[in-house]
Tab-separated table of C-alpha atoms in Angstrom:
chain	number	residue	atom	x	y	z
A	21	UNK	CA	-117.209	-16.149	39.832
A	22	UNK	CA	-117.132	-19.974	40.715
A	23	UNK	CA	-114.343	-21.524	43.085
A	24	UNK	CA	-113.884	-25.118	43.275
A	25	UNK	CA	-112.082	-26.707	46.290
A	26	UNK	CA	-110.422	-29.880	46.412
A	27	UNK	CA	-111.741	-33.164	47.374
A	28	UNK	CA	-110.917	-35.267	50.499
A	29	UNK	CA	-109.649	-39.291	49.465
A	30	UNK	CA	-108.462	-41.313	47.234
A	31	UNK	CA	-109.589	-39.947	44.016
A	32	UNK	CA	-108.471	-36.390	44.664
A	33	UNK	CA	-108.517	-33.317	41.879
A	34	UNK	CA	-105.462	-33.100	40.085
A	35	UNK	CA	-104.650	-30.196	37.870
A	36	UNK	CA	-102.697	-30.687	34.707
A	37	UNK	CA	-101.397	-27.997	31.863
A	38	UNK	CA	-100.965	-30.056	28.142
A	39	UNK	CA	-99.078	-28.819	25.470
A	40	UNK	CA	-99.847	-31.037	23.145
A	41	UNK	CA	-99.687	-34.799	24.537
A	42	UNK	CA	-97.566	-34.041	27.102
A	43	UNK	CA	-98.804	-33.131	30.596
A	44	UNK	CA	-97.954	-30.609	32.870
A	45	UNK	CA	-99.135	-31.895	36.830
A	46	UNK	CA	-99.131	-29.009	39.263
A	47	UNK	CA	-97.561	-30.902	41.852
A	48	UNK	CA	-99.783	-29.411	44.861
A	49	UNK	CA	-103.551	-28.536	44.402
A	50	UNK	CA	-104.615	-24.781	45.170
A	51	UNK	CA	-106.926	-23.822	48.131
A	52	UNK	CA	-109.475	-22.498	45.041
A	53	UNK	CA	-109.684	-21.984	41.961
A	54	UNK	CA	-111.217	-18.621	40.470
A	55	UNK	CA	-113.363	-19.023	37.709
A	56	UNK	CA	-114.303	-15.628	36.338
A	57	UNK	CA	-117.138	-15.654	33.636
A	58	UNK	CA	-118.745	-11.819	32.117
A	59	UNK	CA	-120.898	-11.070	29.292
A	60	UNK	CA	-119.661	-8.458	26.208
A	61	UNK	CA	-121.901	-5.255	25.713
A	62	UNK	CA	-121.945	-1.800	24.009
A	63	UNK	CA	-123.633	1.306	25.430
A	64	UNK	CA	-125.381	3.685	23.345
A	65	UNK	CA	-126.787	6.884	24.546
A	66	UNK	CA	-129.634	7.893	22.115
A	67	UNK	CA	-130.341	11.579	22.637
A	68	UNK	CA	-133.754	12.395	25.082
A	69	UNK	CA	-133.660	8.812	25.668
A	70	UNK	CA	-130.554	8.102	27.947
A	71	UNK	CA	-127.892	4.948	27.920
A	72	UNK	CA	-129.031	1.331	26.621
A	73	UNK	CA	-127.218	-1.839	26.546
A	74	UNK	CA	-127.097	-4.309	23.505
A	75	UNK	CA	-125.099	-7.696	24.522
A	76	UNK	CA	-122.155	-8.637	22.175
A	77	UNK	CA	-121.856	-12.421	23.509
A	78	UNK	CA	-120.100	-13.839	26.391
A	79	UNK	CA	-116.044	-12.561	26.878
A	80	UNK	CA	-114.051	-14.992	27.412
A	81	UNK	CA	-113.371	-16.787	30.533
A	82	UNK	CA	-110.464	-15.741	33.205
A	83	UNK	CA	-109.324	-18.666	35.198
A	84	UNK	CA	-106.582	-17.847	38.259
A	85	UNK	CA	-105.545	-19.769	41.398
A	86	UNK	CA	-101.922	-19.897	43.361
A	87	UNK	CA	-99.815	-22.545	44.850
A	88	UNK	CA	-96.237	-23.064	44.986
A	89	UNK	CA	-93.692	-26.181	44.037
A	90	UNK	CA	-92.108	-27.610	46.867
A	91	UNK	CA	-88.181	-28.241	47.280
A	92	UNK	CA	-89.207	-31.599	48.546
A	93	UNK	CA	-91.891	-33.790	47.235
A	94	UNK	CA	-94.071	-34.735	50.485
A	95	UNK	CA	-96.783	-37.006	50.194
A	96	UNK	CA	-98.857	-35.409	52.341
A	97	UNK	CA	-99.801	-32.366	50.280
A	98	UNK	CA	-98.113	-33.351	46.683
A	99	UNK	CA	-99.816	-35.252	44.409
A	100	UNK	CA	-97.259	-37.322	42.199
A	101	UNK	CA	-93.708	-38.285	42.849
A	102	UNK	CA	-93.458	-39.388	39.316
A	103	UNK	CA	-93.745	-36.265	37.455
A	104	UNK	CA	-92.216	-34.094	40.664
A	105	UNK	CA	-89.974	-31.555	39.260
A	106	UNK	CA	-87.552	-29.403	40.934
A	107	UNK	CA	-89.565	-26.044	41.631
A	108	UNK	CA	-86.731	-23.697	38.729
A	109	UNK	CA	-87.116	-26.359	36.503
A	110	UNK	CA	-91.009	-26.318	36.611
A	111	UNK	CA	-90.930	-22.027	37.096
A	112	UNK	CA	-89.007	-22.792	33.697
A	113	UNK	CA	-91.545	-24.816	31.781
A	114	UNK	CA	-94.651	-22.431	33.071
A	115	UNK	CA	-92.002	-19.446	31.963
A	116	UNK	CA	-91.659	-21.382	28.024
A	117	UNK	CA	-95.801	-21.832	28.480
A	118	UNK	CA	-95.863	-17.808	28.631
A	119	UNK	CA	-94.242	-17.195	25.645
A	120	UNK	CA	-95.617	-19.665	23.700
A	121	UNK	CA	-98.161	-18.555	21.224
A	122	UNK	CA	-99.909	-21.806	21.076
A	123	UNK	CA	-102.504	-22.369	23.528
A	124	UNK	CA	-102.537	-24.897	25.891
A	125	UNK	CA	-105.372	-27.463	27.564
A	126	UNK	CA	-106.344	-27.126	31.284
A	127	UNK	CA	-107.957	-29.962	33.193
A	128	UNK	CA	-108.787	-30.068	36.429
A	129	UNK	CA	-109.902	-34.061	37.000
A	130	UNK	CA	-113.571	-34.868	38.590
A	131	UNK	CA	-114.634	-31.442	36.895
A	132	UNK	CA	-116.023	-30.585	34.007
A	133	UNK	CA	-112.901	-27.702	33.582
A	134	UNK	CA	-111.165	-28.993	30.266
A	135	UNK	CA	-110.431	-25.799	27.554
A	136	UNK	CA	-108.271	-24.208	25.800
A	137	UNK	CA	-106.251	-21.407	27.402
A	138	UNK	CA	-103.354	-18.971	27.165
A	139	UNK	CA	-101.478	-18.048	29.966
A	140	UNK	CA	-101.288	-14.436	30.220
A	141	UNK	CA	-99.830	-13.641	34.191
A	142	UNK	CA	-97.473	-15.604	35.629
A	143	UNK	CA	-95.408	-13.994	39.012
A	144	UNK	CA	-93.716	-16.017	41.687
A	145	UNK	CA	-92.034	-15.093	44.963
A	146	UNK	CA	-89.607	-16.699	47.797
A	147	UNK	CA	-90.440	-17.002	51.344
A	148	UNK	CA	-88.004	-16.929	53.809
A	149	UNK	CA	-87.451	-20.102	55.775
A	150	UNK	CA	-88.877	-21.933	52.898
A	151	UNK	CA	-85.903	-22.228	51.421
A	152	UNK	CA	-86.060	-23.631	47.827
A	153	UNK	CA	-89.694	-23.436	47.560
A	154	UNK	CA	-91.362	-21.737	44.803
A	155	UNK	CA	-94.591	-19.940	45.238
A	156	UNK	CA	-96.431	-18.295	42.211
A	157	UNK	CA	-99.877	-16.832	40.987
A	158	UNK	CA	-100.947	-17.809	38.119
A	159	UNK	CA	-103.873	-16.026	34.994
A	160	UNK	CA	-105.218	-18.409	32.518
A	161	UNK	CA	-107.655	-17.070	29.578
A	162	UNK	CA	-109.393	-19.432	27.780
A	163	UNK	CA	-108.788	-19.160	24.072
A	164	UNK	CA	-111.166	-19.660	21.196
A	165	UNK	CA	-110.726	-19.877	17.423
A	166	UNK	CA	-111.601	-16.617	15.679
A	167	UNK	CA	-114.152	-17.461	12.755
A	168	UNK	CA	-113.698	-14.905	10.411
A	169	UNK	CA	-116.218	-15.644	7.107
A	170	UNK	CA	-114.316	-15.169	3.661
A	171	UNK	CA	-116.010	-13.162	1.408
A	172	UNK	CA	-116.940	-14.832	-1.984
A	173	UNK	CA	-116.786	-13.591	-5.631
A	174	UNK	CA	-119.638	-11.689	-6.779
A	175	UNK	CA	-120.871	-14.911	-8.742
A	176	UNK	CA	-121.185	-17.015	-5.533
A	177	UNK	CA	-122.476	-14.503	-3.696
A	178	UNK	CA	-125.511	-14.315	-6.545
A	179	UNK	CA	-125.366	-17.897	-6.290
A	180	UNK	CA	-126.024	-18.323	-2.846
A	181	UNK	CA	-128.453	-15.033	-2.665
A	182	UNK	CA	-126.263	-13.971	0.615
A	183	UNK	CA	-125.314	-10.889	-1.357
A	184	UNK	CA	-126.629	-7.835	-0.074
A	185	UNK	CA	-127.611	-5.849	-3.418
A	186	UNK	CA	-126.581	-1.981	-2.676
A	187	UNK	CA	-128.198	-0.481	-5.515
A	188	UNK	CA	-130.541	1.990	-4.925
A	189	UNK	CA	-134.316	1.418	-6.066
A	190	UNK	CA	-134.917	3.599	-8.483
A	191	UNK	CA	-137.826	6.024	-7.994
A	192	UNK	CA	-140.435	6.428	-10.868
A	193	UNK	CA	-143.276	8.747	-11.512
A	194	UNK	CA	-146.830	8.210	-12.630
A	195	UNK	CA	-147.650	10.660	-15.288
A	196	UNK	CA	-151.013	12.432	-14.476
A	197	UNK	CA	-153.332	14.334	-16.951
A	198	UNK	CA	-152.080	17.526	-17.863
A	199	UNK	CA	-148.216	16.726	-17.423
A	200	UNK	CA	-145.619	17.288	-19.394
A	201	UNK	CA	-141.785	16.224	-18.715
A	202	UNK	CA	-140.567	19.690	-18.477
A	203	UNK	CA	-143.274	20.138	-15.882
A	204	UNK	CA	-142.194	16.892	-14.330
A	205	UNK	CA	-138.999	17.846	-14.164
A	206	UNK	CA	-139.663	20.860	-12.570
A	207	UNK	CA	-141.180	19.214	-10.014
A	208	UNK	CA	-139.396	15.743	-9.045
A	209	UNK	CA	-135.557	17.437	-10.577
A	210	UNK	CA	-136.151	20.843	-9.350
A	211	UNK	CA	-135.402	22.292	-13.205
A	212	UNK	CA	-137.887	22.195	-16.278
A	213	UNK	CA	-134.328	22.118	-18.587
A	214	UNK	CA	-133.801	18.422	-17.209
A	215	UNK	CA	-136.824	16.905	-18.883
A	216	UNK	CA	-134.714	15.509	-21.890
A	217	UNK	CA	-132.424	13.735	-18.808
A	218	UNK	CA	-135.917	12.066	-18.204
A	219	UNK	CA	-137.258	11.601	-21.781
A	220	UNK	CA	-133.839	9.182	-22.372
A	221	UNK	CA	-134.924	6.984	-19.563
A	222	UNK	CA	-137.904	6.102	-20.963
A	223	UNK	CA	-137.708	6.954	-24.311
A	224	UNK	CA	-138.959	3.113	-24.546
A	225	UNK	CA	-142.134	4.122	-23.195
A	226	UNK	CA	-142.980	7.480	-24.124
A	227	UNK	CA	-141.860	6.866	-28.143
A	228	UNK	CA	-140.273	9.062	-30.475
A	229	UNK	CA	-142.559	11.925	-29.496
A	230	UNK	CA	-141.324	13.105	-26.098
A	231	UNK	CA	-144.550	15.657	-25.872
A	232	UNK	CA	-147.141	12.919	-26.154
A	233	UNK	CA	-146.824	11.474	-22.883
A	234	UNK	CA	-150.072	9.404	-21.508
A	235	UNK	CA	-151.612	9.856	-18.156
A	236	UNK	CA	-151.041	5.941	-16.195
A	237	UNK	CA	-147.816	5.913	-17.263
A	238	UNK	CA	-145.102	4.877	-15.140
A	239	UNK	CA	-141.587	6.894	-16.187
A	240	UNK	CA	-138.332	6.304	-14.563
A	241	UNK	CA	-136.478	9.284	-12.469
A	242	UNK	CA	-132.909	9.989	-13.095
């Protein structure tokens, strides 16, 4: 968690919302600013072994401070007459910000604070004697564009040799002296009646015979 406070003088922090081009000025600066900043992880618990962690990447970012708008600009504590609005018209635009599905850019000047965000919490109150003054807290969460990577034709992914081939290796036997494929079979296919299954994989290498089989040779399992 980070806070940043506002500076004394001229050149004072000013905190603008943009949709767009067009700025939003928060017409007086918070106290602080809460900058909230956690890291993404899974917990597996492996049996005998207990719980470990495996990081998933950094979550995104929470960003909250309060203020209010003022009834009345004063120059004391308010930072531009210019863009001053009255405090339901500004609860109003913050309100359309909300709602909008479109994220918006935060920038706090003489920071480095410039993203993306949504706002996703917005609640105001009144205070009495204050009367037309609009106080609110306010939830920002800073927004990123989700990458998501198409997947390609079974051509390009040959092309590119990205594809992930899920074949399964096929498993071969290396005849020994004395073998036969219905003893093979009765060993690797758990039946002596499947040695034809095993003579038609390999009927390449073992010829038109399927008895004369030679030790060395390499035969493919079904």
């Amino acid at each position: 968690m980070s806070v940043l406070e506002d500076k004394v003088g001229p050149n004072k922090m000013s905190f603008t919302l943009k949709d767009g081009n067009t700025p939003f000025q928060f017409p007086v600066n918070p106290e602080e600013v809460n900058i909230s900043r956690s890291k993404g992880y899974e917990t597996v618990n492996m049996l005998e072994h207990g719980e470990f962690d495996f990081a998933q990447g950094e979550k995104v970012k929470e960003i909250t401070f309060s203020s209010f708008f003022p009834k009345r600009f004063d120059p004391s504590y308010c930072m531009d007459e210019k863009s001053f609005l009255d405090p339901r018209v500004a609860m109003n635009v913050l309100n359309t910000f909300l709602i909008s599905k479109k994220p918006l850019r935060f920038i706090i000047s003489e920071t480095g604070v410039n993203v993306p965000v949504f706002i996703v919490s917005l609640n105001s109150s009144f205070r009495g004697g204050e009367t037309g003054d609009i106080y609110f807290d306010l939830t920002l969460r800073t927004w990123r564009d989700s990458k998501v990577e198409k997947v390609g034709s079974a051509a390009s992914g040959s092309k590119s040799g990205s594809r992930t081939d899920l074949k399964k290796s096929s498993k071969t036997y290396t005849v020994k002296s004395g073998d036969s494929l219905s003893k093979i079979a009765k060993l690797e296919l758990g039946s002596s009646s499947k040695w034809n299954e095993i003579y038609k994989l390999n009927a390449k290498i073992i010829g038109s015979d399927p008895n004369r089989i030679k030790p060395g040779q390499k035969l493919v399992m079904p």
